[in-house]
Short mmCIF file of C-alpha atoms and ligand atoms in Angstrom, two decimals:
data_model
loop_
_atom_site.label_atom_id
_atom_site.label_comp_id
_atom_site.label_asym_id
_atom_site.label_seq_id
_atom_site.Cartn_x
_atom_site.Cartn_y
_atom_site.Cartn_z
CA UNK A 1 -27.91 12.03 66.49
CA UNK A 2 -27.17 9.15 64.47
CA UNK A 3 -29.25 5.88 64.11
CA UNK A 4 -28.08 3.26 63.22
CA UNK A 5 -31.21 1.75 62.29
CA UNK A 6 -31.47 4.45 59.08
CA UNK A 7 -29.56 3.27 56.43
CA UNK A 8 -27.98 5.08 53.62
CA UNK A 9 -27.54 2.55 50.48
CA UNK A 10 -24.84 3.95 48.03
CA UNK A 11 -24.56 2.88 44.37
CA UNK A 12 -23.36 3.21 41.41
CA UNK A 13 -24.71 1.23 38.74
CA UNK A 14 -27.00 -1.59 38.16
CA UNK A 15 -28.91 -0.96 41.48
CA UNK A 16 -30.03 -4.91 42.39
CA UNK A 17 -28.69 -5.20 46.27
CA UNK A 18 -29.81 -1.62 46.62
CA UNK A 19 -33.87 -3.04 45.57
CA UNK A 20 -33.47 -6.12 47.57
CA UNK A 21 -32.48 -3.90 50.51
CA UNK A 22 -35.65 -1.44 50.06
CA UNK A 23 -37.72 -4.27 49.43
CA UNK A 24 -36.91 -6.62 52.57
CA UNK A 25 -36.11 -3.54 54.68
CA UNK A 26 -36.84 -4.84 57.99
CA UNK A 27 -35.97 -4.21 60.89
CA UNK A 28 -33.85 -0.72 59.20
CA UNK A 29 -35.26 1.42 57.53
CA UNK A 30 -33.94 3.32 54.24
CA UNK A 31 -33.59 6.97 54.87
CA UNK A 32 -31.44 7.77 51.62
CA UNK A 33 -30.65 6.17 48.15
CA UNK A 34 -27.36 7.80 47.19
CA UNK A 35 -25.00 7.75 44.21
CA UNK A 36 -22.07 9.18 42.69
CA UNK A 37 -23.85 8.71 38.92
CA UNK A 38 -26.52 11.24 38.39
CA UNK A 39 -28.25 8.44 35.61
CA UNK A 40 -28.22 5.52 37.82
CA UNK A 41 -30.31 3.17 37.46
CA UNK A 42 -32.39 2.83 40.49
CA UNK A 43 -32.99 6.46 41.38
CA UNK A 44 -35.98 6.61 39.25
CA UNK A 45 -37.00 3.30 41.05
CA UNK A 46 -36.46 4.88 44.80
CA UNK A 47 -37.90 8.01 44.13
CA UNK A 48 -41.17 6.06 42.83
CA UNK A 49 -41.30 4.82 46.04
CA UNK A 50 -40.72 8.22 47.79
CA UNK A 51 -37.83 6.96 49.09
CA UNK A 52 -35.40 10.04 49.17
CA UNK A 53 -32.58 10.19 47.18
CA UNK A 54 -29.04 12.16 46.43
CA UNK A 55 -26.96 12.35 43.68
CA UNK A 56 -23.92 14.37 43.11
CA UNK A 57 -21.27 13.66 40.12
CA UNK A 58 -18.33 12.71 41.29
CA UNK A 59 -16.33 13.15 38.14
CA UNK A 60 -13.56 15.68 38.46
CA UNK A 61 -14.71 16.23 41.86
CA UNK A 62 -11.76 16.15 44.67
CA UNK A 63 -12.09 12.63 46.47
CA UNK A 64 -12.44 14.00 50.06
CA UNK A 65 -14.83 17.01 48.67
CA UNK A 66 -16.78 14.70 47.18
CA UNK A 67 -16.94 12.55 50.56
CA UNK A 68 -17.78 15.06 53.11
CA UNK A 69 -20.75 16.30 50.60
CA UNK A 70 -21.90 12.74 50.63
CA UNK A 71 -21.02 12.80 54.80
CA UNK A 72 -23.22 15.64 55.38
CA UNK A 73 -25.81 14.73 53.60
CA UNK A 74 -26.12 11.60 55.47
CA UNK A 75 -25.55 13.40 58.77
CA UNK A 76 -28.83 15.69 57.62
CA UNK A 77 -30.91 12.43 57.55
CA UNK A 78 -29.74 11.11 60.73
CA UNK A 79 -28.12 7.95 59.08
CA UNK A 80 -26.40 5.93 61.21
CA UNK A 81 -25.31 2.91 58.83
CA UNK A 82 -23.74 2.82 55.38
CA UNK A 83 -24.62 -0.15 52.65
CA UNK A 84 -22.57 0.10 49.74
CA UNK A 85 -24.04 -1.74 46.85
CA UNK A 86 -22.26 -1.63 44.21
CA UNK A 87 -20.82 1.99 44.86
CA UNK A 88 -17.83 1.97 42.08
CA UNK A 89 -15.81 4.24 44.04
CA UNK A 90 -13.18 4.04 46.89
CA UNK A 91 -14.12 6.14 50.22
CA UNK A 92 -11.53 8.85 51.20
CA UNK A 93 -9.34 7.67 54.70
CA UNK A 94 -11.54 10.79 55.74
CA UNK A 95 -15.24 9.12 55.36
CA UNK A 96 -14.11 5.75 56.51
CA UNK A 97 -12.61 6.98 59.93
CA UNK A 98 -15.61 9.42 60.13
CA UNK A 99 -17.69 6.76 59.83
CA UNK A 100 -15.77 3.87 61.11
CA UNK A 101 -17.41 0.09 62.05
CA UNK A 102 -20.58 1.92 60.67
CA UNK A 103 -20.17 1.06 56.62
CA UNK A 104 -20.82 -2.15 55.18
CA UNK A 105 -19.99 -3.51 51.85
CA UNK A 106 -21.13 -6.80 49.63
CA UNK A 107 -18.59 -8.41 47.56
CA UNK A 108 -19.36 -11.10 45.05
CA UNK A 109 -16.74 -14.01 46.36
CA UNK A 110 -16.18 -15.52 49.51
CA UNK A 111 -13.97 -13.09 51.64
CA UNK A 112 -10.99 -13.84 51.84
CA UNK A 113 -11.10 -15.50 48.78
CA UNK A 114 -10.75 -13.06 45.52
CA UNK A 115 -10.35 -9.55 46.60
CA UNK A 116 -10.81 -6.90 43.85
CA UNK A 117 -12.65 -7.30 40.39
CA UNK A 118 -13.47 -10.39 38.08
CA UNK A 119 -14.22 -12.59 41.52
CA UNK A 120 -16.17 -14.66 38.88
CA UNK A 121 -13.54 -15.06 35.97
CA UNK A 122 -11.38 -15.97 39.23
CA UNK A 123 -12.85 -18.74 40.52
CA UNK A 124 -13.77 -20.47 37.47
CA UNK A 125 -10.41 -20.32 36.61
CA UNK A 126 -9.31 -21.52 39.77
CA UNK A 127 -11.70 -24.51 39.22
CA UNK A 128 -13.72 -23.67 42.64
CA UNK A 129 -16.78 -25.87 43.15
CA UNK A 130 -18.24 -23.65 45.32
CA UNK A 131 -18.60 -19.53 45.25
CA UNK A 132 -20.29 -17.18 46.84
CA UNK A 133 -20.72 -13.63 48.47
CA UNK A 134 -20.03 -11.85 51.56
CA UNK A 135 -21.17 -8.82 53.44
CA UNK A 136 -18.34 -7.14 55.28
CA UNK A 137 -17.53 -4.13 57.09
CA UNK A 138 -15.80 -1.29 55.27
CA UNK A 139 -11.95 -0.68 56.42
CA UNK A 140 -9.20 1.55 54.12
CA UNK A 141 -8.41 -1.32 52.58
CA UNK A 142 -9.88 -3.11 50.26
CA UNK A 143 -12.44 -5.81 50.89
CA UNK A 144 -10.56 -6.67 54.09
CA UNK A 145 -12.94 -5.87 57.10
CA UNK A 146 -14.45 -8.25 59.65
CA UNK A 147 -17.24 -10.48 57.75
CA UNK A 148 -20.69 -10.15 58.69
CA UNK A 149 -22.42 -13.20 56.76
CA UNK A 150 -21.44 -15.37 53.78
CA UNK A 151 -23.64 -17.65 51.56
CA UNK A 152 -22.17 -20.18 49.33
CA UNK A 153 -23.81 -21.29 45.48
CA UNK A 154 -22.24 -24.09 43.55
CA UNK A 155 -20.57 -23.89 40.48
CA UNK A 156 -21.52 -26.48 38.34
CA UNK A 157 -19.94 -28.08 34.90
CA UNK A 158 -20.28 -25.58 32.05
CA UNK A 159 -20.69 -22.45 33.98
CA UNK A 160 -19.77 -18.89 32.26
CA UNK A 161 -19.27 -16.12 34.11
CA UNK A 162 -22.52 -14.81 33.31
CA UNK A 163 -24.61 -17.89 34.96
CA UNK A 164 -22.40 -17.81 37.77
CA UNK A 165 -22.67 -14.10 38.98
CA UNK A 166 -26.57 -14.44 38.20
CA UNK A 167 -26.52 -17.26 40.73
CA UNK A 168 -24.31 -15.69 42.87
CA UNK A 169 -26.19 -12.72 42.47
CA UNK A 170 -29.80 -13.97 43.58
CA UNK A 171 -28.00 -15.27 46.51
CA UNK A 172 -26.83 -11.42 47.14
CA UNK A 173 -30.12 -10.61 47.70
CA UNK A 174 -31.15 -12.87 50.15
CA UNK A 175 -27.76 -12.14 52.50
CA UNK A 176 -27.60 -8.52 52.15
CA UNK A 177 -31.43 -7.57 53.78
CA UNK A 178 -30.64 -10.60 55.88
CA UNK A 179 -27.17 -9.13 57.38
CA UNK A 180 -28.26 -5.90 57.63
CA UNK A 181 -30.92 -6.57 60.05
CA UNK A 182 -28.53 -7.94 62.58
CA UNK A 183 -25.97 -5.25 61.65
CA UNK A 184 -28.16 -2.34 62.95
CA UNK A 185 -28.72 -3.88 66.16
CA UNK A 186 -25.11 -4.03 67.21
C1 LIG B 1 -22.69 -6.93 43.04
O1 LIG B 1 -22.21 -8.09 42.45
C2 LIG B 1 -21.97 -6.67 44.34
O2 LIG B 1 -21.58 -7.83 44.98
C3 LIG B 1 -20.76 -5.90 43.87
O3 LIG B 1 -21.21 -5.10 42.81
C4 LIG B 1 -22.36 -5.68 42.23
C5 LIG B 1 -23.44 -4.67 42.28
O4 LIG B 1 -24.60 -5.06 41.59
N1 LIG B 1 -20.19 -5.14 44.97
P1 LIG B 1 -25.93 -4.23 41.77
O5 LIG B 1 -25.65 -2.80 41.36
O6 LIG B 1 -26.33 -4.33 43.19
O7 LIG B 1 -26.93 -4.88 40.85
#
């Protein structure tokens, strides 16, 4: 049986929203730290904390292969929502409609505003005053599902891209914990 108050954070990389989700867990608890990279950063981190984790290569690894390890291993914890956090990889058709309205994703602009990569680069060059992030649900495509929460950071004179996704990013962690708790109660 599935519950959708055990949450299964994927990532990839850097690991940030996945620590801000452990560490204002409330309300959800985190039953699994997954990733597709083996060496990500964070897995040291969650295991430290005896969270558990799981961590399969996905290089050279069929795409829906790959997904229904990742699905059953879920499915053994009872996980009933998916955070994606950073997770650098697109889900097969296959693990979105098996678990559809049940994955969410956070994506560094304001949704719809810049889909995709470089969101930053974007909207400085667009000369935004104002960016942002967004926690959405997952769909087949691409940062396109209904949006759970948005906050909005200013972009002041003289920004780079590297001050702006640091502010951007702080704000990440205060939405994602935040969303998530409402999430898992629908
Ligand atoms: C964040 O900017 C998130 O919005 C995007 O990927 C980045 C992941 O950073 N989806 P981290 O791994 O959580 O530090």
């Amino acid at each position: 049986m599935r519950d959708p108050k055990r949450v299964a954070i994927l990532s990839s990389g850097r690991g940030s929203n996945m620590r801000a989700l452990v560490e204002q867990a409330e309300g959800y608890e985190v039953a699994l730290v997954a990733s597709n990279k083996p060496h990500a950063a964070g897995l040291d981190w969650a295991r430290e904390r005896g969270l558990e984790t799981w961590a399969e290569d996905s290089k050279g690894v069929d795409k829906e292969q790959f997904d229904r390890m990742l699905s059953h291993a879920l499915d053994q914890r009872r996980v009933g929502t998916v955070a994606l956090a950073g997770f650098m990889r697109i889900l097969s058709p296959w693990f979105v409609e098996k678990w559809r309205g049940r994955i969410v994703n956070i994506h560094p602009s304001l949704l719809p505003k810049y889909r995709g990569l470089d969101t930053h680069q974007r909207a400085l060059d667009a000369g935004d005053t104002v960016a942002g992030c967004s926690v959405h649900v997952v769909t087949e495509e691409l940062d396109a599902g209904e949006v759970l929460g948005q906050a909005e950071v200013p972009i002041e004179p003289g920004d780079t891209v590297e001050s702006l996704e640091a502010r951007v990013l702080a704000a990440e962690h205060a939405l994602y914990p935040r969303v998530m708790r409402e999430f898992v109660r629908r």
